[in-house]
Amino acid sequence: MGTAPRPTACCYPKMPNNTMNKITILFILCGLLAFSPIAAQQKYGRENRPKNPPPQVVDQKEIRTTALYIEATSAFITENYKKAEKLYVKVLEQNPHDHAAMYQLARIYLYQEQDTQALNYALKAHKEEKKNPWYLQLLSEIYQKERNYDEAAKTVEKLVKTAPKDPDYRWQLANLYLFAERYHKALKEFHKMEEILGVNEEISTRKIKIYEHLHKKEKVLNELKKLASAHPQEVRYLAMLAEKLMHYEREEEAFVYYQKIAQLNPSDPYIHITLAEYYRKTGHQEKAFQELKEGFTNNHLDIDTKIQILMAYYSVSEIYENLNPQAYQLLQILTEQHPESPKTWSMYGDFLYRDQRYQEAAQAYQKVLVFDKSKYLVWESLMHALLAINDYQQLLNTTNEAIELFPYQPLPLLFAGFSHIHQKSYDKAIAVLESGLKLVIDNPSLKSHFYSSLGDAYHAIKETDKAFQAYDKSLLLDPENSYVLNNYSYYLSLEKRELEKAEIMAQKAVEIDPENPSNLDTYGWVLFQQEKYEEAQKYIFQALKKSTTPDPDVLEHYGDVMDRLGEKSSAKMYWQKAIDAGNDKEELMHKLKSHE
């Protein structure tokens, strides 16, 4: 069986403490006045007074008890519970049957988490005055606190008897039956409440949850039908019924109600979304998509619903490629219906970026910023797109604006560093990267990227030691960064420094990303510098094979390896290929001429 529906504990309204006590005091004072000589005079009037009135007999003990009660209640109101407790106890010493004092003591003990004493005094108060609803309410509250739902229900049953047509009492009782898992009794109470209040959503919802828990599908459907019938103009109830029928795989019956909804409210855009789901579940994919398009072209369908639908497409269209054209059709409609909404272009940009259409994605994100510059994540997405298309000038412009708007975000400074490095403004790159580092908190991966870029910038200005220190810090934070492993090992090999360390790093880079030709070439070149020519030839040849376009450096390296292996003609051929691919270094020209 499923999890039982959980009712709200203590649903009945509680009178605020101060209000209740003030009322209590008011009744006491009124009671005193009612028995006072002044009250008697007012009751009879001067003209009706007996000529020889009998002497007034005043019960001094009762006066003292009443005064104690008033003082105790005053202490209770001011939340001086210790004083109030002592005074109420004195009241009971004066009058052991004072149920009001018992009730107040029960409340004090309940507030102080002394549940046993609270229950003891609540029972005593109830014994003295069995039909008092306040005493019954308090008893029920204590039982519920102790999770004694059976006794709490018995107590509220007595309350119901005092006012059989009070729906609040019956609501309490039904909820307690639910807590006690007495579902049929709970249903009985909800039925009686319907007799008093009529069919309404709150009661029907509770009954439906019980029927679902009991696996009574027909009862669930009947309850929904009754609710829809009682409120024929409330389309939402018909939709709830249709949805439940769909859930029970009774699609044909559900479709009847969907048609009713469309007849009752033909302009409702949401019916198209609902019908789209119906057609999707019944295998009519074309009809489902047509309904979605109908919904999307409706101006009354809110943009957030459209975005939710597109998010679903975003999740599945990458797996099911046939859905991607549909997604772009819906996106096109979205741009036509909501051309000035930043949500439109943000969603469009996300699809384009995912599909590696980076130029178009950048344009979409730029449109978002026309309407709303406040969302940092959009700036981040735009920077990623611009980096992907190597538009470093536009990336630099974007980072400068983002840095002004979000001065405590480190990533724009990292992108600015990239841009300066590619524009060979190395000093500027170092300055922004050092500034960005100070902003990185609890993000080792991001900090590693900053150190990596600092290493590149320092190496470009031939500050080799600073570059290598930066690379070491980067790898300490992220030992699996294949980009740093590759660059660091390659630069060490060029310097012929720490070649064993370079070999370990280059090998690790290949293990992490074995399809990357740059990693393969670097590993081969480190081996070459260690005079391991046969191994070097193997990896540099793989780098050549995996390169999508001829890389002049890799071609030169392969020529060098072949030369050391004694393959002079092959070496000359690859050096010439390197020159043809754009390698015009004097050293290469000299090598080629020396072998003629």
Coordinates of C-alpha atoms in Angstrom, one line a residue:
M1 CA 0.0 0.0 0.0
G2 CA 1.1 3.6 -0.6
T3 CA 1.8 6.2 2.0
A4 CA -1.2 7.3 3.8
P5 CA -2.4 10.9 3.2
R6 CA -1.1 13.1 6.0
P7 CA -3.7 15.4 7.4
T8 CA -2.9 18.7 9.1
A9 CA -2.4 18.3 12.8
C10 CA -4.6 20.4 15.1
C11 CA -6.6 22.0 12.3
Y12 CA -9.0 23.7 14.5
P13 CA -8.4 27.4 15.2
K14 CA -6.9 28.2 18.6
M15 CA -7.9 31.3 20.5
P16 CA -4.9 33.5 21.2
N17 CA -3.7 33.2 24.8
N18 CA -4.1 36.8 25.6
T19 CA -7.5 37.1 24.0
M20 CA -8.8 34.0 25.9
N21 CA -7.5 35.2 29.2
K22 CA -8.9 38.7 28.8
I23 CA -12.3 37.1 28.0
T24 CA -12.0 34.9 31.1
I25 CA -11.2 37.9 33.3
L26 CA -14.1 39.8 31.8
F27 CA -16.5 36.9 32.6
I28 CA -15.1 36.8 36.2
L29 CA -15.5 40.5 36.7
C30 CA -19.0 40.4 35.2
G31 CA -19.8 37.5 37.6
L32 CA -18.6 39.4 40.6
L33 CA -20.6 42.5 39.6
A34 CA -23.7 40.3 39.0
F35 CA -23.7 39.3 42.7
S36 CA -22.7 42.6 44.1
P37 CA -25.0 45.0 46.0
I38 CA -24.6 47.6 43.2
A39 CA -25.8 45.1 40.6
A40 CA -28.8 44.3 42.7
Q41 CA -29.7 48.0 42.9
Q42 CA -29.4 48.3 39.1
K43 CA -31.5 45.2 38.6
Y44 CA -34.4 46.3 40.7
G45 CA -34.2 50.1 40.4
R46 CA -34.6 52.6 43.2
E47 CA -38.4 52.6 42.9
N48 CA -38.6 48.9 43.2
R49 CA -36.3 48.5 46.2
P50 CA -37.9 46.8 49.2
K51 CA -38.4 49.2 52.0
N52 CA -36.6 47.0 54.5
P53 CA -34.0 45.0 52.4
P54 CA -32.6 41.9 54.0
P55 CA -28.9 42.1 55.1
Q56 CA -26.4 41.0 52.5
V57 CA -24.4 37.9 53.3
V58 CA -20.9 37.9 51.7
D59 CA -19.0 34.7 51.4
Q60 CA -15.5 35.8 52.2
K61 CA -13.9 32.5 51.1
E62 CA -15.4 32.9 47.6
I63 CA -14.2 36.5 47.4
R64 CA -10.7 35.4 48.3
T65 CA -10.8 32.5 45.8
T66 CA -12.0 34.9 43.0
A67 CA -9.3 37.4 43.9
L68 CA -6.6 34.6 43.7
Y69 CA -8.0 33.5 40.3
I70 CA -7.9 37.1 38.9
E71 CA -4.3 37.5 40.2
A72 CA -3.3 34.1 38.7
T73 CA -4.8 35.0 35.4
S74 CA -3.1 38.3 35.3
A75 CA 0.2 36.5 35.8
F76 CA -0.7 34.0 33.1
I77 CA -1.4 36.8 30.6
T78 CA 2.0 38.4 31.3
E79 CA 3.6 34.9 30.8
N80 CA 4.7 34.7 34.4
Y81 CA 3.8 31.0 34.5
K82 CA 5.6 30.1 37.7
K83 CA 3.6 32.7 39.7
A84 CA 0.4 31.8 37.8
E85 CA 0.9 28.1 38.6
K86 CA 1.3 28.7 42.4
L87 CA -1.8 30.9 42.5
Y88 CA -4.0 28.5 40.5
V89 CA -2.8 25.7 42.9
K90 CA -4.0 28.0 45.8
V91 CA -7.3 28.5 44.1
L92 CA -7.7 24.7 44.1
E93 CA -6.8 24.5 47.7
Q94 CA -9.6 26.9 48.4
N95 CA -12.0 25.2 46.0
P96 CA -10.9 21.7 44.8
H97 CA -13.7 21.6 42.2
D98 CA -12.7 24.8 40.4
H99 CA -12.4 23.4 36.8
A100 CA -11.3 26.8 35.3
A101 CA -8.2 26.7 37.5
M102 CA -7.6 23.1 36.5
Y103 CA -7.9 24.1 32.8
Q104 CA -5.4 26.9 33.2
L105 CA -2.9 24.7 35.0
A106 CA -3.2 22.2 32.2
R107 CA -2.3 24.9 29.7
I108 CA 0.6 26.1 31.8
Y109 CA 2.0 22.6 32.0
L110 CA 1.5 22.0 28.3
Y111 CA 3.5 25.2 27.5
Q112 CA 6.3 24.0 29.8
E113 CA 6.4 20.6 28.0
Q114 CA 5.2 18.8 31.2
D115 CA 2.7 16.7 29.2
T116 CA 1.8 14.2 32.0
Q117 CA 0.7 16.9 34.4
A118 CA -1.0 18.8 31.6
L119 CA -3.1 15.7 30.8
N120 CA -3.8 15.1 34.5
Y121 CA -5.3 18.6 35.0
A122 CA -7.1 18.6 31.6
L123 CA -8.8 15.3 32.5
K124 CA -9.8 16.7 35.9
A125 CA -11.3 19.8 34.3
H126 CA -13.2 17.7 31.8
K127 CA -14.5 15.5 34.6
E128 CA -15.9 18.5 36.4
E129 CA -17.6 19.9 33.2
K130 CA -17.9 17.2 30.6
K131 CA -19.4 19.3 27.8
N132 CA -17.1 22.3 27.9
P133 CA -15.7 22.5 24.4
W134 CA -12.5 24.3 25.5
Y135 CA -11.6 21.5 27.9
L136 CA -12.3 18.9 25.1
Q137 CA -10.1 20.9 22.7
L138 CA -7.3 21.0 25.1
L139 CA -7.5 17.3 25.9
S140 CA -7.4 16.6 22.1
E141 CA -4.4 18.8 21.7
I142 CA -2.5 17.0 24.5
Y143 CA -3.4 13.5 23.1
Q144 CA -2.2 14.6 19.6
K145 CA 1.1 15.9 21.0
E146 CA 1.6 12.4 22.6
R147 CA 0.6 10.8 19.2
N148 CA -2.3 9.1 20.9
Y149 CA -4.6 9.7 18.0
D150 CA -7.2 7.1 19.1
E151 CA -7.9 9.0 22.4
A152 CA -7.7 12.4 20.6
A153 CA -10.4 11.1 18.2
K154 CA -12.6 9.9 21.1
T155 CA -12.3 13.4 22.6
V156 CA -13.2 15.1 19.4
E157 CA -16.1 12.7 19.0
K158 CA -17.5 14.2 22.2
L159 CA -17.0 17.7 20.7
V160 CA -19.0 16.7 17.6
K161 CA -21.9 15.5 19.8
T162 CA -22.0 19.0 21.4
A163 CA -22.4 20.6 17.9
P164 CA -23.2 18.0 15.2
K165 CA -23.4 20.5 12.4
D166 CA -20.1 22.3 13.2
P167 CA -17.9 21.4 10.1
D168 CA -14.7 22.4 12.0
Y169 CA -15.2 19.7 14.6
R170 CA -15.9 17.2 11.9
W171 CA -12.8 18.3 10.0
Q172 CA -10.7 17.8 13.1
L173 CA -12.2 14.4 13.7
A174 CA -11.7 13.2 10.1
N175 CA -8.0 14.3 10.2
L176 CA -7.5 12.4 13.5
Y177 CA -9.0 9.3 11.9
L178 CA -6.5 9.7 9.1
F179 CA -3.7 9.9 11.6
A180 CA -5.0 6.7 13.3
E181 CA -5.3 5.1 9.8
R182 CA -9.0 4.6 10.3
Y183 CA -9.8 5.6 6.7
H184 CA -13.4 4.4 6.5
K185 CA -14.3 6.5 9.6
A186 CA -12.5 9.5 8.1
L187 CA -14.5 9.1 4.8
K188 CA -17.7 8.9 6.8
E189 CA -16.9 12.3 8.4
F190 CA -16.0 13.9 5.1
H191 CA -19.3 12.6 3.7
K192 CA -21.1 14.3 6.6
M193 CA -19.2 17.5 6.0
E194 CA -20.4 17.5 2.4
E195 CA -23.9 17.2 3.7
I196 CA -23.3 20.4 5.7
L197 CA -21.1 22.4 3.3
G198 CA -21.9 20.8 -0.1
V199 CA -19.3 19.4 -2.5
N200 CA -16.1 21.4 -2.5
E201 CA -12.5 20.9 -3.7
E202 CA -10.9 20.7 -0.2
I203 CA -13.1 17.8 1.0
S204 CA -13.1 16.0 -2.4
T205 CA -9.3 16.2 -2.5
R206 CA -9.0 14.5 1.0
K207 CA -11.4 11.8 -0.1
I208 CA -9.6 11.2 -3.3
K209 CA -6.3 10.8 -1.4
I210 CA -7.9 8.2 0.8
Y211 CA -9.3 6.3 -2.1
E212 CA -5.9 6.4 -3.9
H213 CA -4.3 5.1 -0.8
L214 CA -6.8 2.2 -0.7
H215 CA -6.3 1.6 -4.5
K216 CA -9.9 2.3 -5.3
K217 CA -9.6 3.8 -8.7
E218 CA -13.3 3.9 -9.5
K219 CA -14.0 5.7 -6.3
V220 CA -11.4 8.3 -7.2
L221 CA -13.0 8.8 -10.6
N222 CA -16.5 9.0 -9.1
E223 CA -15.3 11.6 -6.7
L224 CA -13.8 13.7 -9.5
K225 CA -16.9 13.3 -11.6
K226 CA -19.1 14.5 -8.6
L227 CA -16.8 17.5 -8.1
A228 CA -17.0 18.4 -11.8
S229 CA -20.7 17.9 -11.8
A230 CA -21.2 20.1 -8.8
H231 CA -19.2 22.9 -10.4
P232 CA -20.0 22.6 -14.2
Q233 CA -18.3 25.9 -15.1
E234 CA -15.1 25.0 -13.4
V235 CA -13.0 23.6 -16.3
R236 CA -10.2 22.8 -14.0
Y237 CA -12.1 19.9 -12.4
L238 CA -12.7 18.4 -15.8
A239 CA -9.0 18.7 -16.5
M240 CA -8.3 16.9 -13.2
L241 CA -10.6 14.1 -14.2
A242 CA -9.2 13.8 -17.7
E243 CA -5.6 13.8 -16.3
K244 CA -6.5 11.0 -13.8
L245 CA -8.1 8.9 -16.6
M246 CA -4.9 9.3 -18.6
H247 CA -2.9 8.2 -15.5
Y248 CA -5.1 5.1 -15.4
E249 CA -4.5 4.5 -19.1
R250 CA -8.1 5.1 -20.0
E251 CA -7.2 7.5 -22.9
E252 CA -10.5 7.3 -24.8
E253 CA -12.5 8.4 -21.8
A254 CA -10.0 11.1 -21.1
F255 CA -10.3 12.4 -24.6
V256 CA -14.1 12.9 -24.1
Y257 CA -13.4 15.3 -21.3
Y258 CA -10.7 17.1 -23.2
Q259 CA -13.3 17.8 -25.9
K260 CA -15.7 19.1 -23.3
I261 CA -13.0 21.5 -22.0
A262 CA -12.4 22.7 -25.5
Q263 CA -16.1 23.3 -26.0
L264 CA -16.5 25.2 -22.7
N265 CA -13.5 27.3 -23.2
P266 CA -12.3 27.3 -26.8
S267 CA -9.8 30.2 -26.3
D268 CA -8.0 28.4 -23.4
P269 CA -4.4 27.9 -24.7
Y270 CA -3.7 25.3 -22.1
I271 CA -6.1 22.8 -23.7
H272 CA -3.7 22.6 -26.6
I273 CA -0.8 21.7 -24.3
T274 CA -3.0 19.1 -22.6
L275 CA -4.1 17.6 -25.9
A276 CA -0.5 17.5 -27.1
E277 CA 0.3 15.4 -24.1
Y278 CA -2.7 13.2 -24.8
Y279 CA -1.6 12.6 -28.4
R280 CA 2.0 12.0 -27.4
K281 CA 0.9 9.3 -24.9
T282 CA -1.4 7.7 -27.5
G283 CA 1.4 7.6 -30.1
H284 CA 0.1 10.4 -32.4
Q285 CA 3.3 12.4 -32.5
E286 CA 2.4 14.6 -35.4
K287 CA -0.9 15.6 -33.9
A288 CA 0.9 16.2 -30.6
F289 CA 3.3 18.6 -32.2
Q290 CA 0.5 20.4 -34.1
E291 CA -1.3 21.0 -30.7
L292 CA 2.0 22.3 -29.3
K293 CA 2.3 24.8 -32.1
E294 CA -1.3 25.9 -31.6
G295 CA -0.5 26.5 -28.0
F296 CA 2.7 28.4 -28.8
T297 CA 1.0 30.7 -31.3
N298 CA -1.6 31.7 -28.7
N299 CA -0.8 35.0 -27.1
H300 CA -2.6 33.9 -23.9
L301 CA -0.2 31.0 -23.2
D302 CA 2.3 32.5 -20.8
I303 CA 5.9 32.4 -21.7
D304 CA 7.0 30.4 -18.6
T305 CA 4.8 27.5 -19.8
K306 CA 6.4 27.7 -23.2
I307 CA 9.9 27.8 -21.7
Q308 CA 9.1 24.7 -19.5
I309 CA 8.1 22.8 -22.7
L310 CA 11.2 23.8 -24.5
M311 CA 13.3 22.8 -21.5
A312 CA 11.8 19.3 -21.9
Y313 CA 12.8 19.4 -25.5
Y314 CA 16.3 20.5 -24.5
S315 CA 16.7 17.4 -22.3
V316 CA 15.5 14.9 -24.8
S317 CA 16.2 16.3 -28.2
E318 CA 19.9 15.7 -27.7
I319 CA 19.1 12.0 -27.4
Y320 CA 16.3 11.8 -30.0
E321 CA 17.6 13.9 -32.9
N322 CA 14.3 13.8 -34.7
L323 CA 12.9 16.1 -32.0
N324 CA 15.5 18.8 -32.6
P325 CA 13.8 20.3 -35.7
Q326 CA 10.5 20.5 -33.7
A327 CA 12.4 22.3 -30.9
Y328 CA 13.7 24.9 -33.4
Q329 CA 10.2 25.4 -34.9
L330 CA 8.9 26.1 -31.5
L331 CA 11.8 28.4 -30.7
Q332 CA 11.0 30.3 -33.9
I333 CA 7.4 30.8 -32.9
L334 CA 8.6 31.9 -29.5
T335 CA 10.8 34.6 -31.0
E336 CA 7.8 35.8 -33.0
Q337 CA 5.4 35.8 -30.1
H338 CA 7.8 37.2 -27.5
P339 CA 10.5 39.1 -29.4
E340 CA 11.3 41.4 -26.5
S341 CA 11.5 38.9 -23.7
P342 CA 15.0 38.0 -22.5
K343 CA 13.7 34.5 -21.7
T344 CA 13.1 33.9 -25.4
W345 CA 16.6 34.7 -26.5
S346 CA 18.2 33.0 -23.5
M347 CA 16.4 29.8 -24.4
Y348 CA 17.3 30.1 -28.0
G349 CA 20.9 30.7 -27.2
D350 CA 21.1 27.7 -25.0
F351 CA 19.9 25.4 -27.8
L352 CA 22.3 27.0 -30.3
Y353 CA 25.3 26.7 -27.9
R354 CA 24.4 23.0 -27.1
D355 CA 24.4 22.3 -30.9
Q356 CA 27.8 24.0 -31.3
R357 CA 26.3 26.9 -33.3
Y358 CA 28.4 29.3 -31.3
Q359 CA 28.2 32.3 -33.6
E360 CA 24.4 32.2 -33.6
A361 CA 24.4 31.5 -29.8
A362 CA 26.5 34.6 -29.2
Q363 CA 24.1 36.7 -31.2
A364 CA 21.2 35.3 -29.2
Y365 CA 22.9 36.0 -25.8
Q366 CA 23.7 39.5 -27.0
K367 CA 20.0 40.1 -27.7
V368 CA 19.2 38.9 -24.1
L369 CA 21.5 41.7 -22.8
V370 CA 19.7 44.3 -24.9
F371 CA 16.6 43.7 -22.7
D372 CA 18.2 42.7 -19.4
K373 CA 21.8 43.0 -18.3
S374 CA 21.2 41.8 -14.7
K375 CA 21.5 38.1 -15.2
Y376 CA 25.2 37.1 -14.7
L377 CA 24.8 33.6 -16.1
V378 CA 23.8 35.1 -19.5
W379 CA 27.1 37.1 -19.6
E380 CA 29.0 33.9 -18.7
S381 CA 27.2 32.0 -21.6
L382 CA 28.0 34.8 -24.0
M383 CA 31.7 34.7 -23.0
H384 CA 31.9 31.0 -23.5
A385 CA 30.3 31.3 -27.0
L386 CA 32.7 34.1 -28.0
L387 CA 35.7 32.1 -26.8
A388 CA 34.5 29.1 -28.8
I389 CA 34.6 31.2 -32.0
N390 CA 37.9 32.8 -31.1
D391 CA 36.4 36.3 -31.2
Y392 CA 38.9 37.7 -28.7
Q393 CA 38.2 41.4 -29.3
Q394 CA 34.5 41.0 -28.8
L395 CA 35.2 38.7 -25.8
L396 CA 37.4 41.5 -24.3
N397 CA 34.7 44.1 -24.8
T398 CA 32.2 41.8 -23.2
T399 CA 34.4 41.0 -20.2
N400 CA 35.1 44.7 -19.6
E401 CA 31.4 45.4 -19.3
A402 CA 30.7 42.3 -17.2
I403 CA 33.5 43.3 -14.8
E404 CA 31.9 46.7 -14.3
L405 CA 28.5 45.1 -13.6
F406 CA 29.7 42.1 -11.5
P407 CA 33.0 43.2 -9.9
Y408 CA 33.2 40.3 -7.6
Q409 CA 32.8 37.6 -10.2
P410 CA 36.2 36.1 -11.1
L411 CA 35.3 34.4 -14.4
P412 CA 35.1 37.6 -16.5
L413 CA 38.7 38.4 -15.4
L414 CA 39.8 34.9 -16.5
F415 CA 38.2 35.5 -20.0
A416 CA 39.8 38.9 -20.1
G417 CA 43.2 37.2 -19.4
F418 CA 42.6 34.8 -22.3
S419 CA 41.8 37.7 -24.6
H420 CA 44.9 39.7 -23.6
I421 CA 47.1 36.7 -24.1
H422 CA 45.8 36.0 -27.6
Q423 CA 46.3 39.7 -28.4
K424 CA 49.8 39.4 -27.0
S425 CA 49.1 42.0 -24.3
Y426 CA 50.9 39.9 -21.8
D427 CA 51.4 42.5 -19.1
K428 CA 47.6 43.3 -19.1
A429 CA 46.9 39.6 -19.0
I430 CA 49.0 39.1 -15.9
A431 CA 47.4 42.1 -14.2
V432 CA 43.8 41.0 -14.7
L433 CA 44.6 37.3 -13.9
E434 CA 46.3 38.3 -10.6
S435 CA 43.2 40.4 -9.7
G436 CA 40.9 37.6 -10.6
L437 CA 42.8 35.1 -8.4
K438 CA 42.0 37.2 -5.3
L439 CA 38.2 36.7 -6.0
V440 CA 38.3 32.9 -6.3
I441 CA 36.9 31.3 -3.1
D442 CA 36.4 27.5 -2.6
N443 CA 36.8 26.7 -6.3
P444 CA 40.1 24.8 -6.9
S445 CA 39.3 24.1 -10.5
L446 CA 38.8 27.8 -11.4
K447 CA 41.9 28.8 -9.5
S448 CA 43.8 26.2 -11.4
H449 CA 42.7 27.8 -14.7
F450 CA 43.9 31.2 -13.4
Y451 CA 47.4 29.8 -12.6
S452 CA 47.5 28.0 -16.0
S453 CA 46.8 31.2 -17.9
L454 CA 49.3 33.0 -15.7
G455 CA 51.9 30.4 -16.7
D456 CA 51.1 30.9 -20.4
A457 CA 51.5 34.7 -20.0
Y458 CA 54.8 34.5 -18.1
H459 CA 56.2 32.0 -20.5
A460 CA 55.3 34.3 -23.4
I461 CA 57.4 37.1 -21.9
K462 CA 60.2 34.6 -21.2
E463 CA 59.8 34.7 -17.4
T464 CA 60.3 30.9 -17.4
D465 CA 60.7 30.4 -13.6
K466 CA 57.5 32.3 -12.8
A467 CA 55.7 30.4 -15.6
F468 CA 56.8 27.0 -14.2
Q469 CA 55.8 28.1 -10.6
A470 CA 52.4 29.0 -11.9
Y471 CA 52.0 25.6 -13.7
D472 CA 53.0 23.8 -10.5
K473 CA 50.3 25.7 -8.5
S474 CA 47.8 24.9 -11.2
L475 CA 48.5 21.2 -11.1
L476 CA 48.5 21.2 -7.3
L477 CA 44.9 22.3 -7.5
D478 CA 43.9 20.2 -10.4
P479 CA 46.3 17.3 -11.1
E480 CA 44.2 16.1 -14.0
N481 CA 44.3 19.3 -16.1
S482 CA 45.7 17.8 -19.4
Y483 CA 46.1 21.3 -20.9
V484 CA 48.6 22.3 -18.2
L485 CA 50.3 18.9 -18.2
N486 CA 50.8 19.2 -21.9
N487 CA 52.1 22.8 -21.9
Y488 CA 54.3 22.4 -18.9
S489 CA 55.9 19.3 -20.1
Y490 CA 56.4 20.7 -23.6
Y491 CA 58.1 23.9 -22.3
L492 CA 60.3 21.8 -20.0
S493 CA 61.4 19.8 -23.0
L494 CA 62.2 22.9 -25.0
E495 CA 64.4 24.0 -22.1
K496 CA 65.7 20.4 -21.7
R497 CA 64.9 20.8 -18.0
E498 CA 63.6 18.1 -15.6
L499 CA 62.9 15.7 -18.5
E500 CA 61.9 12.9 -16.3
K501 CA 59.2 15.1 -14.7
A502 CA 58.2 16.3 -18.2
E503 CA 57.9 12.7 -19.4
I504 CA 55.6 11.7 -16.4
M505 CA 53.4 14.8 -17.1
A506 CA 53.2 14.2 -20.9
Q507 CA 52.4 10.6 -20.4
K508 CA 49.6 11.5 -18.0
A509 CA 48.2 14.0 -20.5
V510 CA 48.0 11.3 -23.1
E511 CA 46.3 8.9 -20.7
I512 CA 43.7 11.6 -19.9
D513 CA 43.1 12.7 -23.5
P514 CA 44.5 10.1 -25.8
E515 CA 42.8 11.5 -29.0
N516 CA 44.4 14.9 -28.6
P517 CA 47.2 15.3 -31.2
S518 CA 48.9 18.0 -29.2
N519 CA 49.3 15.7 -26.2
L520 CA 50.7 12.9 -28.4
D521 CA 53.1 15.2 -30.1
T522 CA 54.3 16.6 -26.8
Y523 CA 54.9 13.2 -25.3
G524 CA 56.8 12.2 -28.5
W525 CA 58.9 15.3 -28.3
V526 CA 59.8 14.7 -24.6
L527 CA 60.9 11.2 -25.6
F528 CA 62.9 12.7 -28.5
Q529 CA 64.7 15.0 -26.1
Q530 CA 65.6 11.9 -24.0
E531 CA 67.0 10.3 -27.2
K532 CA 64.2 7.6 -27.1
Y533 CA 63.7 8.0 -30.9
E534 CA 61.8 4.9 -31.7
E535 CA 59.2 5.6 -29.0
A536 CA 59.1 9.2 -30.0
Q537 CA 58.4 8.2 -33.7
K538 CA 55.5 6.1 -32.6
Y539 CA 53.7 9.0 -30.7
I540 CA 54.5 11.8 -33.1
F541 CA 53.2 9.6 -36.0
Q542 CA 49.9 9.1 -34.1
A543 CA 49.7 12.9 -33.6
L544 CA 50.0 13.4 -37.4
K545 CA 47.3 10.8 -38.1
K546 CA 44.9 12.4 -35.6
S547 CA 45.5 16.0 -36.7
T548 CA 42.5 17.3 -38.8
T549 CA 44.8 19.8 -40.6
P550 CA 48.6 19.6 -41.2
D551 CA 50.4 21.1 -38.1
P552 CA 53.7 22.6 -39.2
D553 CA 55.3 22.0 -35.7
V554 CA 54.3 18.3 -35.6
L555 CA 55.5 17.8 -39.2
E556 CA 58.9 19.3 -38.3
H557 CA 59.1 17.1 -35.1
Y558 CA 58.4 14.0 -37.2
G559 CA 61.1 15.1 -39.7
D560 CA 63.6 15.5 -36.8
V561 CA 62.7 12.0 -35.5
M562 CA 63.2 10.4 -38.9
D563 CA 66.5 12.2 -39.3
R564 CA 67.8 10.7 -36.0
L565 CA 66.6 7.3 -37.0
G566 CA 68.7 7.6 -40.2
E567 CA 65.7 8.1 -42.6
K568 CA 67.2 11.2 -44.3
S569 CA 64.9 11.3 -47.3
S570 CA 61.9 10.9 -45.1
A571 CA 63.2 13.6 -42.8
K572 CA 63.6 16.0 -45.8
M573 CA 60.1 15.2 -47.0
Y574 CA 58.4 16.0 -43.7
W575 CA 60.5 19.2 -43.2
Q576 CA 59.3 20.3 -46.6
K577 CA 55.7 19.6 -45.6
A578 CA 56.3 21.7 -42.5
I579 CA 57.4 24.6 -44.6
D580 CA 54.5 24.2 -47.0
A581 CA 52.1 24.2 -43.9
G582 CA 53.5 27.5 -42.8
N583 CA 56.6 26.8 -40.7
D584 CA 59.2 29.3 -41.9
K585 CA 61.6 29.2 -39.1
E586 CA 65.2 29.8 -40.1
E587 CA 66.4 26.7 -38.2
L588 CA 64.1 24.5 -40.3
M589 CA 65.3 26.1 -43.5
H590 CA 68.9 25.5 -42.4
K591 CA 68.2 21.8 -41.6
L592 CA 66.6 21.3 -45.0
K593 CA 69.5 22.9 -46.9
S594 CA 72.1 21.0 -44.9
H595 CA 70.6 17.7 -46.1
E596 CA 70.6 18.6 -49.8

